[in-house]
Coordinates of N, CA and C in Angstrom, one line a residue:
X17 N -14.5 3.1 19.9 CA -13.4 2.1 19.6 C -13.9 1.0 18.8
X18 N -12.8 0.2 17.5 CA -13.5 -0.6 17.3 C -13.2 -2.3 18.0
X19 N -13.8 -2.9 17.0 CA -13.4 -4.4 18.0 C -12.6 -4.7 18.6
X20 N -12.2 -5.5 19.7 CA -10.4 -5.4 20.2 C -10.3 -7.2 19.1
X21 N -9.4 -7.3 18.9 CA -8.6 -8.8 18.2 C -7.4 -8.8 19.1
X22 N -7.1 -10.0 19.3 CA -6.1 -10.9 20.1 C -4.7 -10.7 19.1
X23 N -3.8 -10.8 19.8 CA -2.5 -10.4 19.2 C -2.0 -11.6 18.5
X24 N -2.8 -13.1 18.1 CA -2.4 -13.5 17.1 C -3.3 -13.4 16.0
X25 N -4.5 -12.8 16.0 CA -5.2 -12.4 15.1 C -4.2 -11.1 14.1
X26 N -3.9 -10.8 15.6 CA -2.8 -9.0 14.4 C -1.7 -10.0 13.8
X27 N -0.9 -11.1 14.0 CA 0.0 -11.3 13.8 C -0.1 -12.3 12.4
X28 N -1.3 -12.1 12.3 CA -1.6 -13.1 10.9 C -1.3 -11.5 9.5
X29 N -1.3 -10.7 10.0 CA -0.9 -9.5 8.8 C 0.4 -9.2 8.7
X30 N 0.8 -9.4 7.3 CA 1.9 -9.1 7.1 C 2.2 -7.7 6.2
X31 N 2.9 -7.0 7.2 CA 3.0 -5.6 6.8 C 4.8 -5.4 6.6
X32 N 5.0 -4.9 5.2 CA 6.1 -5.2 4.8 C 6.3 -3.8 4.2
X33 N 7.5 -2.8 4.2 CA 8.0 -1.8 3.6 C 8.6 -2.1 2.0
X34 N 7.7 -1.2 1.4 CA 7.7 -1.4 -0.2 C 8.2 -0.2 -0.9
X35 N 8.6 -0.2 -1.7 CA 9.6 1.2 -2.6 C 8.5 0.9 -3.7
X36 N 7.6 1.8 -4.2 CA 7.0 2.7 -5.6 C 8.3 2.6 -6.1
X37 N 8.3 2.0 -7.5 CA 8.6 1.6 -8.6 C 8.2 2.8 -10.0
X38 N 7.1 2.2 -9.9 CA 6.3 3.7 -11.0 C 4.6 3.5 -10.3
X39 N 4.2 4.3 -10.6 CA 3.0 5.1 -10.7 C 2.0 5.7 -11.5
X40 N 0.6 5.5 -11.6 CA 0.1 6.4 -12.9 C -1.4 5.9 -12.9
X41 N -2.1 6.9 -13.1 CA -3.7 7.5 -12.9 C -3.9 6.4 -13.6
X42 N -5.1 6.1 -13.3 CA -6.3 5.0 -13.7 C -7.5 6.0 -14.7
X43 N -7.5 6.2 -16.1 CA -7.9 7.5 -16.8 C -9.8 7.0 -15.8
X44 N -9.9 8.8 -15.4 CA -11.5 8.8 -15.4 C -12.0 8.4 -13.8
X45 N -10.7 8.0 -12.7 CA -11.1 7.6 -12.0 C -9.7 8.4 -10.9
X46 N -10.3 8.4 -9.4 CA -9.4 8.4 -8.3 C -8.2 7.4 -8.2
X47 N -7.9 6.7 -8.7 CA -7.4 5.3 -8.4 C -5.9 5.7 -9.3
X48 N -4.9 5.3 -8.6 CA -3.8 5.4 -8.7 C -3.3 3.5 -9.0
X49 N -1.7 3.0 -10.2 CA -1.6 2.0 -10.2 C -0.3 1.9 -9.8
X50 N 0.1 1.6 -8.8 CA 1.5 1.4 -8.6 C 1.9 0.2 -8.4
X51 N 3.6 0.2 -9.2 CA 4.2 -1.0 -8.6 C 4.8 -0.7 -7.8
X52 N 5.0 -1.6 -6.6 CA 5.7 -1.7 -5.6 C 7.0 -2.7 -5.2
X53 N 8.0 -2.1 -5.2 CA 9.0 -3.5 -5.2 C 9.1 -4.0 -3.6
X54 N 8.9 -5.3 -3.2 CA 8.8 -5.8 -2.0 C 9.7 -6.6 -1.3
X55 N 11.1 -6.3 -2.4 CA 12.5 -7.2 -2.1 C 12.3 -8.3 -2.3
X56 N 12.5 -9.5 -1.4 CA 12.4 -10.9 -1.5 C 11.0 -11.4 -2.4
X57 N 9.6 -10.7 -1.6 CA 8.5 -11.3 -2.3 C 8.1 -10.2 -3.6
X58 N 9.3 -10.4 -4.0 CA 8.8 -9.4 -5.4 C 8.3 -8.3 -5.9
X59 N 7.9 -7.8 -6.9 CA 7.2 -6.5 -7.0 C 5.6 -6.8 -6.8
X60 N 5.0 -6.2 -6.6 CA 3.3 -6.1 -6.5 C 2.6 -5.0 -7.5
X61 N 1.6 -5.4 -7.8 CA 0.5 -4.1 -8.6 C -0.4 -4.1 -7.5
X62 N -0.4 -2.3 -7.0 CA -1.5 -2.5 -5.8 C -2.1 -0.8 -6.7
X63 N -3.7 -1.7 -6.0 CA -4.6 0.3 -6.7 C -5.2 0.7 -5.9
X64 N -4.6 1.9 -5.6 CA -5.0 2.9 -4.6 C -6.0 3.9 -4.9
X65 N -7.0 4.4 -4.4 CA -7.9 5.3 -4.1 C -7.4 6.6 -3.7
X66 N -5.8 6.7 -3.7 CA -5.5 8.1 -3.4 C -5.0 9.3 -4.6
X67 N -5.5 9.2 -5.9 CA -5.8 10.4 -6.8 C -5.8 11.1 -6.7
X68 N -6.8 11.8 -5.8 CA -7.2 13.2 -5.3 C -6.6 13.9 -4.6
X69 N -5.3 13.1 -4.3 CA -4.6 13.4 -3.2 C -3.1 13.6 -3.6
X70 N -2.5 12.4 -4.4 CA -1.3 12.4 -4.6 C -1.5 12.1 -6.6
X71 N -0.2 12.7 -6.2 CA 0.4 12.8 -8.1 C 1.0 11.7 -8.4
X72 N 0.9 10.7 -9.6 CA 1.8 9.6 -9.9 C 3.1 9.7 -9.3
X73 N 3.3 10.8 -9.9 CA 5.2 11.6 -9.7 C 5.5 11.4 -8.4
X74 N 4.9 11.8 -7.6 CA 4.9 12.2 -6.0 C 5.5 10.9 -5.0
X75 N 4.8 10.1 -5.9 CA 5.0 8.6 -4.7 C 5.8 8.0 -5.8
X76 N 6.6 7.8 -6.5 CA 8.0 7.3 -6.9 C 8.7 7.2 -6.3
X77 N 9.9 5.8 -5.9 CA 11.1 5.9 -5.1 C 10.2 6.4 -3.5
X78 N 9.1 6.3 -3.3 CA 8.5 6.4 -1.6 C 8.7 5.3 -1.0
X79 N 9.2 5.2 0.2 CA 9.0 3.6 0.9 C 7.6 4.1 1.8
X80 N 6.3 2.9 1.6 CA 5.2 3.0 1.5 C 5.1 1.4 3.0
X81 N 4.3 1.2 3.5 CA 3.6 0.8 4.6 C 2.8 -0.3 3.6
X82 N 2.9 -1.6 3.3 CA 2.0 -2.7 2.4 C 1.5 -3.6 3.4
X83 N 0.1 -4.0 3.1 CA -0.1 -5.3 4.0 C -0.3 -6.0 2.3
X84 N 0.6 -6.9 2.6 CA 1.2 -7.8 1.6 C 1.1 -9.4 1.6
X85 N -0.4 -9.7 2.4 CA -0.9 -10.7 2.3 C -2.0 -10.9 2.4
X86 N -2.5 -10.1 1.7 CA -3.8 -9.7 1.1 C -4.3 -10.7 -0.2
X87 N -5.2 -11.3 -0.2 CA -5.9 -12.0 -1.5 C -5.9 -10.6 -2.2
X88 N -5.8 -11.1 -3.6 CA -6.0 -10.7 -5.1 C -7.0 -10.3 -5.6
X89 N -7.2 -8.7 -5.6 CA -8.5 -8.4 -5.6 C -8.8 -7.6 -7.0
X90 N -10.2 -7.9 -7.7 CA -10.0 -7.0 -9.3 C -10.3 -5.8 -8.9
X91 N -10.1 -4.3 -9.0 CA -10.4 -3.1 -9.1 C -10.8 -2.7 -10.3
X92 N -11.3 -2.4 -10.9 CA -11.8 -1.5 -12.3 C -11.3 -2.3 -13.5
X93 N -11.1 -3.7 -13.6 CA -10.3 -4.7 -14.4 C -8.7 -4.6 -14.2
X94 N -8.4 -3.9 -12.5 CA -7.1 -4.4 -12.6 C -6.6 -5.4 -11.0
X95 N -6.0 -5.9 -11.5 CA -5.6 -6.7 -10.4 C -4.5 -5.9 -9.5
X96 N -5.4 -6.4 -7.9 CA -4.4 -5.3 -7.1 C -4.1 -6.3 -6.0
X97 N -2.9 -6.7 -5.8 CA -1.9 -7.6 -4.8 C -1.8 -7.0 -3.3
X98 N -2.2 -6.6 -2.9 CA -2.3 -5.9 -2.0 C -2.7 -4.4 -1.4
X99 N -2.2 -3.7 -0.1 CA -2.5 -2.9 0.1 C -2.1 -1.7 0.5
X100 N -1.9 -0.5 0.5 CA -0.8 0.4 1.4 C -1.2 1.2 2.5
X101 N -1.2 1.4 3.5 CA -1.7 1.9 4.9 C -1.8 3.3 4.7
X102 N -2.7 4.1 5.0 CA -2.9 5.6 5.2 C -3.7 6.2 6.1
X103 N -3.2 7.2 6.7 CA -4.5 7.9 7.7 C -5.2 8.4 7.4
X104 N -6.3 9.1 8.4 CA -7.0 10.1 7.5 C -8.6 9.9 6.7
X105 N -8.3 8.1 6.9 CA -9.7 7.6 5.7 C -11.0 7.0 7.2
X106 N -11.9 7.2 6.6 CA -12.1 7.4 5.5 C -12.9 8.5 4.9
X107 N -12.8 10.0 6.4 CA -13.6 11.5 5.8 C -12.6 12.1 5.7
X108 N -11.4 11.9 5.7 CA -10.8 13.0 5.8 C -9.8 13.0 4.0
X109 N -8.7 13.2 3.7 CA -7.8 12.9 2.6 C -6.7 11.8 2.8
X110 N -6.8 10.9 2.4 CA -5.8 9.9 3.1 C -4.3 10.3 2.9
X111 N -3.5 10.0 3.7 CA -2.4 10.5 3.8 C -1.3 9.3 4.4
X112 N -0.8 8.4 3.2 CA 0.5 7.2 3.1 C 1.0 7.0 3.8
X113 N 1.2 5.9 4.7 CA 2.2 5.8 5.8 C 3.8 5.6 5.6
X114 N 4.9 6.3 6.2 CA 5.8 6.3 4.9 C 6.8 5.6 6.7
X115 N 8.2 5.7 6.4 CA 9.0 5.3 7.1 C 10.4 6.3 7.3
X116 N 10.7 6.2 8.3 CA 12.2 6.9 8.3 C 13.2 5.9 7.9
X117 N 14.7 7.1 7.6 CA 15.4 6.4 7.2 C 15.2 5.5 5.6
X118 N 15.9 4.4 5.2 CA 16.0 3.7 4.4 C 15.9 2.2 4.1
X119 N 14.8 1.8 5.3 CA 14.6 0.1 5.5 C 14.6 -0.4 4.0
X120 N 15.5 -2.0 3.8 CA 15.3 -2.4 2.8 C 13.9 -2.6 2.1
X121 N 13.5 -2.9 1.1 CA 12.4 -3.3 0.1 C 12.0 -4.4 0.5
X122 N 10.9 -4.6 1.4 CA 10.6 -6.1 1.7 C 10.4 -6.3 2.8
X123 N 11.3 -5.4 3.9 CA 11.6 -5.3 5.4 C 10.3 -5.1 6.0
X124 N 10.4 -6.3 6.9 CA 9.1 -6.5 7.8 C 8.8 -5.7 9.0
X125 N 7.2 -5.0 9.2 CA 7.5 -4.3 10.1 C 7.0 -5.1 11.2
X126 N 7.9 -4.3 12.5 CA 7.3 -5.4 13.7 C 6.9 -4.3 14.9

């Protein structure tokens, strides 16, 4: 098991349901670049490590799992706004945490 954190440590993450916008390979690399629309707090550029796994096409119009208060981090000279949650990592194939139904773009998860 790893460390336990106090429930206001968790409560400092803000995990927000985000709609892929568009999507598209990073040439030469696993890394995927998607926009994400986040409703209120806007759209985001986040770059994902899941290439090998998923097709630009595939995660279009997905409502995706963001921790969306994440510092601004460079990847391969691109700026990536945050993050999107997946199982699976980090031996196995990661696999997107997605949501039922149709929460708005933005909608906070609790």
């Amino acid at each position: 098991m790893s460390e336990q954190i106090t429930i206001e440590e968790f409560s400092k993450i803000d995990l927000r349901v985000g709609v892929v916008k568009s999507a598209e390979r990073i040439p030469g690399t696993k890394l995927l670049r998607l926009i994400i629309d986040l409703g209120e707090l806007g759209e985001r550029q986040i770059i994902a490590g899941i290439g090998d796994v998923y097709s630009p096409e595939s995660l279009v119009n997905r409502r995706l799992i963001v921790v969306a208060n994440l510092k601004p981090k460079i990847i391969r000279g691109y700026v990536s706004q945050g993050m999107i949650l997946a199982a699976g990592c980090p031996k196995g194939k990661p696999r997107v945490l997605t949501v039922d139904d149709e929460p708005e773009p933005g909608a906070k998860v609790c």
